[in-house]
């Protein structure tokens, strides 16, 4: 119910964005335009699976991306169909690679865009 949702997530703002009745997906561009025009939000962090990532990349709506490759094996792996070309075609360039524990991390950014300052005090793997 609405009451349960509101009491569990007091600091969450629930936003409804009108969709296209011909397609179950809303374009990344529509989402970002609505957030900016109606809610004065111009920076968002998007977390999701490969379908979400491919949609934002295909629409060239990504300024920065951090990819973490964890050494995990699945019985039935699902390919992400994301590769270096996916990010390059979206206008991003690989600016750094690092290892964090056992994970390999790639940092991608739109050319000429500075990376946000880190408040991670003393952690040296931020690009």
PDB file of C-alpha atoms in Angstrom:
ATOM      1  CA  UNK A   1       0.000   0.000   0.000  1.00  0.00           C
ATOM      2  CA  UNK A   2       0.970   3.632  -0.287  1.00  0.00           C
ATOM      3  CA  UNK A   3       1.176   3.970   3.499  1.00  0.00           C
ATOM      4  CA  UNK A   4       3.604   1.037   3.783  1.00  0.00           C
ATOM      5  CA  UNK A   5       5.740   2.355   0.940  1.00  0.00           C
ATOM      6  CA  UNK A   6       5.918   5.845   2.428  1.00  0.00           C
ATOM      7  CA  UNK A   7       6.778   4.681   5.947  1.00  0.00           C
ATOM      8  CA  UNK A   8       9.593   2.395   4.738  1.00  0.00           C
ATOM      9  CA  UNK A   9      11.120   4.974   2.406  1.00  0.00           C
ATOM     10  CA  UNK A  10      10.577   8.334   4.067  1.00  0.00           C
ATOM     11  CA  UNK A  11      13.326  10.072   2.080  1.00  0.00           C
ATOM     12  CA  UNK A  12      12.360   8.642  -1.314  1.00  0.00           C
ATOM     13  CA  UNK A  13      10.493  10.770  -3.818  1.00  0.00           C
ATOM     14  CA  UNK A  14       8.223   8.637  -6.020  1.00  0.00           C
ATOM     15  CA  UNK A  15       7.991  10.028  -9.543  1.00  0.00           C
ATOM     16  CA  UNK A  16       5.708   8.830 -12.300  1.00  0.00           C
ATOM     17  CA  UNK A  17       6.821   9.467 -15.869  1.00  0.00           C
ATOM     18  CA  UNK A  18       4.316   9.056 -18.696  1.00  0.00           C
ATOM     19  CA  UNK A  19       5.246   6.260 -21.068  1.00  0.00           C
ATOM     20  CA  UNK A  20       4.573   5.351 -24.642  1.00  0.00           C
ATOM     21  CA  UNK A  21       1.513   3.106 -24.934  1.00  0.00           C
ATOM     22  CA  UNK A  22       3.080   1.316 -27.939  1.00  0.00           C
ATOM     23  CA  UNK A  23       6.167   0.178 -26.030  1.00  0.00           C
ATOM     24  CA  UNK A  24       6.692  -1.015 -22.469  1.00  0.00           C
ATOM     25  CA  UNK A  25       9.971   0.921 -22.182  1.00  0.00           C
ATOM     26  CA  UNK A  26      10.436   4.613 -21.596  1.00  0.00           C
ATOM     27  CA  UNK A  27      13.394   6.156 -23.380  1.00  0.00           C
ATOM     28  CA  UNK A  28      16.349   7.241 -21.290  1.00  0.00           C
ATOM     29  CA  UNK A  29      16.143  10.659 -22.912  1.00  0.00           C
ATOM     30  CA  UNK A  30      12.485  11.028 -21.836  1.00  0.00           C
ATOM     31  CA  UNK A  31      13.319  10.047 -18.261  1.00  0.00           C
ATOM     32  CA  UNK A  32      16.214  12.490 -18.001  1.00  0.00           C
ATOM     33  CA  UNK A  33      14.286  15.319 -19.685  1.00  0.00           C
ATOM     34  CA  UNK A  34      11.374  14.852 -17.260  1.00  0.00           C
ATOM     35  CA  UNK A  35      13.669  14.804 -14.229  1.00  0.00           C
ATOM     36  CA  UNK A  36      15.328  18.026 -15.335  1.00  0.00           C
ATOM     37  CA  UNK A  37      12.191  19.904 -16.455  1.00  0.00           C
ATOM     38  CA  UNK A  38       9.815  18.862 -13.687  1.00  0.00           C
ATOM     39  CA  UNK A  39      12.097  18.118 -10.744  1.00  0.00           C
ATOM     40  CA  UNK A  40      15.255  20.219 -11.359  1.00  0.00           C
ATOM     41  CA  UNK A  41      17.394  17.047 -11.268  1.00  0.00           C
ATOM     42  CA  UNK A  42      20.290  17.206 -13.709  1.00  0.00           C
ATOM     43  CA  UNK A  43      22.601  14.476 -12.367  1.00  0.00           C
ATOM     44  CA  UNK A  44      21.482  10.903 -11.818  1.00  0.00           C
ATOM     45  CA  UNK A  45      23.186   7.634 -11.041  1.00  0.00           C
ATOM     46  CA  UNK A  46      21.655   4.729 -12.916  1.00  0.00           C
ATOM     47  CA  UNK A  47      22.092   1.202 -11.641  1.00  0.00           C
ATOM     48  CA  UNK A  48      20.675  -1.713 -13.512  1.00  0.00           C
ATOM     49  CA  UNK A  49      21.356  -4.715 -15.602  1.00  0.00           C
ATOM     50  CA  UNK A  50      22.613  -4.926 -19.157  1.00  0.00           C
ATOM     51  CA  UNK A  51      19.263  -3.994 -20.727  1.00  0.00           C
ATOM     52  CA  UNK A  52      19.176  -0.702 -18.832  1.00  0.00           C
ATOM     53  CA  UNK A  53      22.843  -0.036 -19.604  1.00  0.00           C
ATOM     54  CA  UNK A  54      22.396  -0.769 -23.318  1.00  0.00           C
ATOM     55  CA  UNK A  55      19.385   1.563 -23.507  1.00  0.00           C
ATOM     56  CA  UNK A  56      21.195   4.514 -21.897  1.00  0.00           C
ATOM     57  CA  UNK A  57      24.343   3.863 -23.966  1.00  0.00           C
ATOM     58  CA  UNK A  58      22.419   3.522 -27.245  1.00  0.00           C
ATOM     59  CA  UNK A  59      20.721   6.869 -26.612  1.00  0.00           C
ATOM     60  CA  UNK A  60      24.105   8.432 -25.732  1.00  0.00           C
ATOM     61  CA  UNK A  61      22.781   9.473 -22.315  1.00  0.00           C
ATOM     62  CA  UNK A  62      25.831   8.302 -20.320  1.00  0.00           C
ATOM     63  CA  UNK A  63      28.570  10.739 -19.271  1.00  0.00           C
ATOM     64  CA  UNK A  64      30.526   8.352 -17.024  1.00  0.00           C
ATOM     65  CA  UNK A  65      30.447   4.643 -16.310  1.00  0.00           C
ATOM     66  CA  UNK A  66      32.169   2.354 -13.849  1.00  0.00           C
ATOM     67  CA  UNK A  67      32.236  -1.316 -14.781  1.00  0.00           C
ATOM     68  CA  UNK A  68      33.175  -3.895 -12.188  1.00  0.00           C
ATOM     69  CA  UNK A  69      34.158  -7.342 -13.429  1.00  0.00           C
ATOM     70  CA  UNK A  70      33.860  -9.823 -10.580  1.00  0.00           C
ATOM     71  CA  UNK A  71      35.360 -13.309 -10.948  1.00  0.00           C
ATOM     72  CA  UNK A  72      32.116 -15.244 -10.717  1.00  0.00           C
ATOM     73  CA  UNK A  73      30.914 -18.232 -12.679  1.00  0.00           C
ATOM     74  CA  UNK A  74      27.234 -18.980 -13.199  1.00  0.00           C
ATOM     75  CA  UNK A  75      25.739 -22.335 -14.115  1.00  0.00           C
ATOM     76  CA  UNK A  76      23.685 -20.672 -16.843  1.00  0.00           C
ATOM     77  CA  UNK A  77      25.393 -17.390 -17.720  1.00  0.00           C
ATOM     78  CA  UNK A  78      23.393 -14.631 -19.388  1.00  0.00           C
ATOM     79  CA  UNK A  79      25.517 -12.593 -21.791  1.00  0.00           C
ATOM     80  CA  UNK A  80      25.358  -8.837 -21.283  1.00  0.00           C
ATOM     81  CA  UNK A  81      26.151  -8.064 -24.924  1.00  0.00           C
ATOM     82  CA  UNK A  82      28.124  -5.093 -23.643  1.00  0.00           C
ATOM     83  CA  UNK A  83      31.674  -4.662 -24.856  1.00  0.00           C
ATOM     84  CA  UNK A  84      34.276  -1.986 -25.461  1.00  0.00           C
ATOM     85  CA  UNK A  85      32.517  -0.937 -28.694  1.00  0.00           C
ATOM     86  CA  UNK A  86      29.246  -0.366 -26.790  1.00  0.00           C
ATOM     87  CA  UNK A  87      30.922   2.340 -24.721  1.00  0.00           C
ATOM     88  CA  UNK A  88      32.972   3.820 -27.559  1.00  0.00           C
ATOM     89  CA  UNK A  89      29.879   4.098 -29.804  1.00  0.00           C
ATOM     90  CA  UNK A  90      28.156   5.955 -26.951  1.00  0.00           C
ATOM     91  CA  UNK A  91      30.968   8.530 -27.076  1.00  0.00           C
ATOM     92  CA  UNK A  92      32.870   7.320 -24.005  1.00  0.00           C
ATOM     93  CA  UNK A  93      36.566   6.636 -23.620  1.00  0.00           C
ATOM     94  CA  UNK A  94      38.312   4.331 -21.181  1.00  0.00           C
ATOM     95  CA  UNK A  95      40.228   6.595 -18.798  1.00  0.00           C
ATOM     96  CA  UNK A  96      41.528   4.082 -16.275  1.00  0.00           C
ATOM     97  CA  UNK A  97      41.584   0.445 -15.285  1.00  0.00           C
ATOM     98  CA  UNK A  98      42.343  -0.818 -11.802  1.00  0.00           C
ATOM     99  CA  UNK A  99      42.046  -3.829  -9.565  1.00  0.00           C
ATOM    100  CA  UNK A 100      40.058  -3.606  -6.357  1.00  0.00           C
ATOM    101  CA  UNK A 101      40.460  -6.792  -4.351  1.00  0.00           C
ATOM    102  CA  UNK A 102      39.751  -9.536  -6.875  1.00  0.00           C
ATOM    103  CA  UNK A 103      37.614  -7.319  -9.115  1.00  0.00           C
ATOM    104  CA  UNK A 104      38.787  -5.602 -12.297  1.00  0.00           C
ATOM    105  CA  UNK A 105      37.335  -2.106 -12.657  1.00  0.00           C
ATOM    106  CA  UNK A 106      37.049   0.067 -15.777  1.00  0.00           C
ATOM    107  CA  UNK A 107      36.326   3.797 -15.631  1.00  0.00           C
ATOM    108  CA  UNK A 108      34.737   5.352 -18.735  1.00  0.00           C
ATOM    109  CA  UNK A 109      34.041   9.034 -19.362  1.00  0.00           C
ATOM    110  CA  UNK A 110      32.911  11.384 -22.081  1.00  0.00           C
ATOM    111  CA  UNK A 111      36.063  13.110 -23.480  1.00  0.00           C
ATOM    112  CA  UNK A 112      36.904  16.387 -21.752  1.00  0.00           C
ATOM    113  CA  UNK A 113      34.547  15.743 -18.842  1.00  0.00           C
ATOM    114  CA  UNK A 114      36.229  15.927 -15.455  1.00  0.00           C
ATOM    115  CA  UNK A 115      35.673  13.156 -12.952  1.00  0.00           C
ATOM    116  CA  UNK A 116      33.811  14.156  -9.762  1.00  0.00           C
ATOM    117  CA  UNK A 117      36.024  14.719  -6.752  1.00  0.00           C
ATOM    118  CA  UNK A 118      36.217  11.802  -4.388  1.00  0.00           C
ATOM    119  CA  UNK A 119      35.234  12.053  -0.753  1.00  0.00           C
ATOM    120  CA  UNK A 120      36.607   8.567  -0.143  1.00  0.00           C
ATOM    121  CA  UNK A 121      39.546   9.886   1.968  1.00  0.00           C
ATOM    122  CA  UNK A 122      42.742   8.066   1.162  1.00  0.00           C
ATOM    123  CA  UNK A 123      41.419   5.577  -1.369  1.00  0.00           C
ATOM    124  CA  UNK A 124      43.748   5.832  -4.345  1.00  0.00           C
ATOM    125  CA  UNK A 125      41.860   3.811  -6.955  1.00  0.00           C
ATOM    126  CA  UNK A 126      39.407   6.545  -7.915  1.00  0.00           C
ATOM    127  CA  UNK A 127      40.319   7.884 -11.364  1.00  0.00           C
TER     128      UNK A 127
END
